[in-house]
Short mmCIF file of C-alpha atoms in Angstrom, two decimals:
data_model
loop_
_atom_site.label_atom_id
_atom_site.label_comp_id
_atom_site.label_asym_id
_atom_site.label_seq_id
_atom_site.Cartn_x
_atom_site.Cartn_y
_atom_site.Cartn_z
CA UNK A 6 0.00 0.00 0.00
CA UNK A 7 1.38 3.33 -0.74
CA UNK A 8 2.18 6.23 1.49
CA UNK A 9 -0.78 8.73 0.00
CA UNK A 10 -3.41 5.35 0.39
CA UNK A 11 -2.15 4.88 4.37
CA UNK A 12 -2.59 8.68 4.87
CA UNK A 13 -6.43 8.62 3.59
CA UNK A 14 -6.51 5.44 5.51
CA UNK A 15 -5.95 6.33 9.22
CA UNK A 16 -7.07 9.81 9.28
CA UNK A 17 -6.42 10.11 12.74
CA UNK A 18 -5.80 8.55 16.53
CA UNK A 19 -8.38 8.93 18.86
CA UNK A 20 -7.46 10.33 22.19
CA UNK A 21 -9.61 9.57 25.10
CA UNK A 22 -9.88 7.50 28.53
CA UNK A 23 -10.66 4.15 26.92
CA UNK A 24 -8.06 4.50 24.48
CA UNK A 25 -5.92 5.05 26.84
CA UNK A 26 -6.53 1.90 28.94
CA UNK A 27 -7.08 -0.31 25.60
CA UNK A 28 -3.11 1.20 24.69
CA UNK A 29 -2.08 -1.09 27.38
CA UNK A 30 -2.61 -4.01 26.23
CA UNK A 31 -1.42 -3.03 22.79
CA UNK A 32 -4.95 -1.77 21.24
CA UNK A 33 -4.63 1.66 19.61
CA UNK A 34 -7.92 3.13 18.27
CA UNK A 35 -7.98 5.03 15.25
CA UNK A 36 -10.89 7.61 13.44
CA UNK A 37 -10.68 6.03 9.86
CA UNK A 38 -12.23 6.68 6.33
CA UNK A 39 -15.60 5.55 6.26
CA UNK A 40 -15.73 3.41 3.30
CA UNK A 41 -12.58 1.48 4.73
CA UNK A 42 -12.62 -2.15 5.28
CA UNK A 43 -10.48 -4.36 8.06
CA UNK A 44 -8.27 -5.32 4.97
CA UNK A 45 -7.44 -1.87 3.72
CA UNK A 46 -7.24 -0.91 8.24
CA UNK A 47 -4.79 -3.69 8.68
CA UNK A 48 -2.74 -2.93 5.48
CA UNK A 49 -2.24 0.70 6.40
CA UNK A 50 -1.61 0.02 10.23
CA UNK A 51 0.98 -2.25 9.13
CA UNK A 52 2.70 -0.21 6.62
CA UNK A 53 2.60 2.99 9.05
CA UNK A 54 4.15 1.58 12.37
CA UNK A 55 6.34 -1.54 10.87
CA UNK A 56 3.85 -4.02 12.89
CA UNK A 57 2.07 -7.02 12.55
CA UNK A 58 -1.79 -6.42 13.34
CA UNK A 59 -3.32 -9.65 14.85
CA UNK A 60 -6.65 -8.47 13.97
CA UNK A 61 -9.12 -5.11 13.43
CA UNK A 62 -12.74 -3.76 15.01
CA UNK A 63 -14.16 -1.39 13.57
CA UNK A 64 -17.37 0.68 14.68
CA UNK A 65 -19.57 3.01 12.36
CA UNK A 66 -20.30 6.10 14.75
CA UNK A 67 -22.75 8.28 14.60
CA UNK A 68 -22.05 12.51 14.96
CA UNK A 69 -23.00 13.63 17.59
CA UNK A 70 -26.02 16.63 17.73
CA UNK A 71 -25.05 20.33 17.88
CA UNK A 72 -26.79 23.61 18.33
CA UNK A 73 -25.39 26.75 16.30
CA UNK A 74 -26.82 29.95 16.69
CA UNK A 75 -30.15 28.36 17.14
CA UNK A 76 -30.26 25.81 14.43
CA UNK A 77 -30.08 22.01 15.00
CA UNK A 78 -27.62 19.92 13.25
CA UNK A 79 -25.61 16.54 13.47
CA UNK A 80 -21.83 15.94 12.65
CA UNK A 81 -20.96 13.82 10.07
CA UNK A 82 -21.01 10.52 10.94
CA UNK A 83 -17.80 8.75 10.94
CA UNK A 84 -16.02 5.38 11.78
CA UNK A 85 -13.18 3.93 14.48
CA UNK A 86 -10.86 0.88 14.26
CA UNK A 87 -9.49 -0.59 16.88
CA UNK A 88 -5.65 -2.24 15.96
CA UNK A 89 -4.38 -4.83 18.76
CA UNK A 90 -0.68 -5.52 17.76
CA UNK A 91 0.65 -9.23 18.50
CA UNK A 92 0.95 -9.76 22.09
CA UNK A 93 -1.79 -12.23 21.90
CA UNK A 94 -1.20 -13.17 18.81
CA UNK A 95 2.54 -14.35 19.42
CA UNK A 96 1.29 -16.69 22.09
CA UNK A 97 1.46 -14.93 25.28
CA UNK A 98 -1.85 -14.97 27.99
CA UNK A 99 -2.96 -11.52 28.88
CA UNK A 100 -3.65 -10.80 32.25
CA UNK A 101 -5.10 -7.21 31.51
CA UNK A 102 -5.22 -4.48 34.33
CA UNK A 103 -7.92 -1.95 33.34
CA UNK A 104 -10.47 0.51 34.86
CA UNK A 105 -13.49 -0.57 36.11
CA UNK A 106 -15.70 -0.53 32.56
CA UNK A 107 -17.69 -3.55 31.35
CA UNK A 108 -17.10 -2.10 27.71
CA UNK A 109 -13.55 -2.19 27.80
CA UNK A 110 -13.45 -5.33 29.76
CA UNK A 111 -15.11 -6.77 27.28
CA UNK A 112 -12.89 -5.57 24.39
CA UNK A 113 -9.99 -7.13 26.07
CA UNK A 114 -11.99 -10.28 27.06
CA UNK A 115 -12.65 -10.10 22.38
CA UNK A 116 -8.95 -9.50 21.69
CA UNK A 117 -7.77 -12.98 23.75
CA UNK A 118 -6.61 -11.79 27.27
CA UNK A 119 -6.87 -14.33 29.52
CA UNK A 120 -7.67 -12.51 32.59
CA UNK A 121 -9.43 -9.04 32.90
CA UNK A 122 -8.29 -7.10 36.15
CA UNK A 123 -10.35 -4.16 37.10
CA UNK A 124 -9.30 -1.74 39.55
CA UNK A 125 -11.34 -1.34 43.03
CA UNK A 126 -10.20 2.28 43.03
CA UNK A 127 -6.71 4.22 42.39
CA UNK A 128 -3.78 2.36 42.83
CA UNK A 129 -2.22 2.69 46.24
CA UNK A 130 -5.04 4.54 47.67
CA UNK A 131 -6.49 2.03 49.98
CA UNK A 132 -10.21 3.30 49.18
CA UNK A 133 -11.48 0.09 48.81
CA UNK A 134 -13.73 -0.81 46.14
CA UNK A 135 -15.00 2.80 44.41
CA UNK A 136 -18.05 0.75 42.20
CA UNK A 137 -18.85 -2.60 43.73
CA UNK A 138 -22.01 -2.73 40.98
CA UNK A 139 -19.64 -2.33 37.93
CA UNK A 140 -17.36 -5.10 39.10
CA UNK A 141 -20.27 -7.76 39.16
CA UNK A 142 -21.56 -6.92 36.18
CA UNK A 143 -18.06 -7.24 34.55
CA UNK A 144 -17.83 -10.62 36.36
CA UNK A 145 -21.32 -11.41 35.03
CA UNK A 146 -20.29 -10.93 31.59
CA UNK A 147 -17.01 -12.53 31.56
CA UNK A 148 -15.77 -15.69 30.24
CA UNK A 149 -12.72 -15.30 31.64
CA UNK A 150 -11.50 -14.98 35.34
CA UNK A 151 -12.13 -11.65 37.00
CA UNK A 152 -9.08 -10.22 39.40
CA UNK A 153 -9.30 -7.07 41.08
CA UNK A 154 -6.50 -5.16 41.18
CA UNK A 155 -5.60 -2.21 43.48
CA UNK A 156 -7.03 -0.04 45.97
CA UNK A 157 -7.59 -3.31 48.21
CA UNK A 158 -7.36 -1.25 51.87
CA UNK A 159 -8.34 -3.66 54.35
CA UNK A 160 -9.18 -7.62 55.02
CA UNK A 161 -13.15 -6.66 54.64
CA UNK A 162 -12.68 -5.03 50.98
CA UNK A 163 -10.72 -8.44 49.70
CA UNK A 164 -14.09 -9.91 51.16
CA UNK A 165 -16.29 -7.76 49.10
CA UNK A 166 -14.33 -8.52 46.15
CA UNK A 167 -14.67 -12.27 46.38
CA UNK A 168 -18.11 -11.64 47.79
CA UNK A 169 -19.02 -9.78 44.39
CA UNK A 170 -17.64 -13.30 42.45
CA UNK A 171 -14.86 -12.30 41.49
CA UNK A 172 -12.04 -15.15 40.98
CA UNK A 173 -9.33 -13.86 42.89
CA UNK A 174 -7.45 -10.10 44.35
CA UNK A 175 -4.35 -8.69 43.88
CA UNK A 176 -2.32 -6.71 46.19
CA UNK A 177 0.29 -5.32 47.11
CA UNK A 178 0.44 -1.95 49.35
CA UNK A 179 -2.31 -3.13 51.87
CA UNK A 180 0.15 -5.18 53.10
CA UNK A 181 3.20 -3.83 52.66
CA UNK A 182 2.35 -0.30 54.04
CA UNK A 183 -0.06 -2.00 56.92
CA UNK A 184 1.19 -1.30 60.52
CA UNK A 185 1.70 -5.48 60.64
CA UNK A 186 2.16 -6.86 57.45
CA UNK A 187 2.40 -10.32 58.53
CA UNK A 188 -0.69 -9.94 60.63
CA UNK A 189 -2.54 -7.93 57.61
CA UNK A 190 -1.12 -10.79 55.19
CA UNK A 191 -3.00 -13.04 57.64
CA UNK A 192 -6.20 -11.15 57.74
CA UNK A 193 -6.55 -11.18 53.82
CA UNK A 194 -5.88 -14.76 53.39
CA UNK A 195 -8.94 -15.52 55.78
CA UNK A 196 -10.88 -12.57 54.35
CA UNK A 197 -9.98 -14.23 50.56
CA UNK A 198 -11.28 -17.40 51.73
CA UNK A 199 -14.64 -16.06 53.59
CA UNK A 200 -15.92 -14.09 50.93
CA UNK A 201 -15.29 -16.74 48.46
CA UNK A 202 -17.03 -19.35 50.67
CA UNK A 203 -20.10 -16.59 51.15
CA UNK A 204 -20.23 -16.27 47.20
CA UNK A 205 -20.84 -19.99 47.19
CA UNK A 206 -23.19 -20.20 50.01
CA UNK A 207 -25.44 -17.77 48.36
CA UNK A 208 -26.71 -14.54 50.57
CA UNK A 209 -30.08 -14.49 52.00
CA UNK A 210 -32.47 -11.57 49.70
CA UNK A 211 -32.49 -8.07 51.28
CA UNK A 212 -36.10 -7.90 52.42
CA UNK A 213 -37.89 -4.23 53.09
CA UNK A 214 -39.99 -5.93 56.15
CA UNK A 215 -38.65 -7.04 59.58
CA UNK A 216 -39.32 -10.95 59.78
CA UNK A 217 -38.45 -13.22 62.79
CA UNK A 218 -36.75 -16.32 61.91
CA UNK A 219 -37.10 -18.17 65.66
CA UNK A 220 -39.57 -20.34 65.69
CA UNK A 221 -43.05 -19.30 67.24
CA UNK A 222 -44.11 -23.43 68.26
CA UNK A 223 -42.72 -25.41 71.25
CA UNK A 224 -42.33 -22.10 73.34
CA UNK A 225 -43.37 -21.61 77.03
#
């Protein structure tokens, strides 16, 4: 492919949060020409950076509405690739740390990584886990094991984690910056294994009523 045909080819790369995260794991997102196909996407990629692209995703995106001095109108609409390079491809398993976003996990989950590994909250920050509901549903929707990964604080958020499903946690400053870090390391293993074990159990439902559970026969 020649230089001119790569140039109309990737018009752009697309700068934003998920890009960011998806660059991580070798995934670079790109605005394209709309009357591109994955062929022509791969060909140009490949010619551009010197790179062997595994695969390509593209997405046909609508523009977005705008107001101008009182009058309605809509963008044009346009279309995004997304270009994993050949980490998975060569034969290595992905274990992907990424934000908490069931869209991206999912990408990565697409692209071959073999674990996704969502954050609980910033790294090093101890918070504990920032979106407990987005976690489950990325464990929900994942065929592949779930590991969250930083901003464990204490024994009870490793608990929630497992509690939520998920297949395992990750640490590293909990314990190492805990006041005891043999006595934290300790506390998580047990926490690890309790939430797991109350995953399995299954929870009792949340009710919205107070309802005795000792029995009212056989009483004095």
């Amino acid at each position: 492919m020649n230089q001119e045909k790569v140039l109309k080819t990737l018009l752009a790369p697309i700068v934003s949060e998920k890009s960011t995260e998806l660059s991580s794991v070798n995934q670079y997102v790109f605005k394209v020409r709309s009357d591109s196909n994955k062929k022509e996407i791969r060909a140009a990629a490949e010619a551009l950076f010197g790179v062997d692209v595994a695969n390509v995703t593209t997405l046909n995106v609508k523009g977005k509405k705008k107001i101008f001095k009182g009058k309605t109108g809509r963008r044009v609409n346009w279309k995004k690739a997304m270009i994993p390079k050949t980490l998975v491809a060569d034969g290595f398993e992905v274990m992907v740390y990424t934000n908490d976003d069931l869209i991206i996990a999912k990408e990565l989950e697409a692209i071959g990584c073999c674990a996704i590994m969502p954050l609980a909250s910033l790294i090093g920050s101890g918070q504990g886990i920032a979106n407990p509901a987005n976690i489950k549903m990325i464990k929900q929707n994942a065929g592949v094991p779930v590991l969250v990964d930083a901003g464990i604080g204490c024994a009870s958020d490793a608990a929630k984690a497992m509690e939520l499903g998920c297949d395992g946690v990750l640490m590293n400053s909990a314990i190492a910056n805990a006041q005891n870090p043999v006595l934290m390391a300790s506390a998580m293993k047990y926490a690890v294994i309790a939430g797991r074990e109350s995953f399995l159990a299954g929870r009792m439902l949340k009710k919205a009523y107070a309802s005795a559970s000792s029995p009212l026969e056989n009483l004095l």
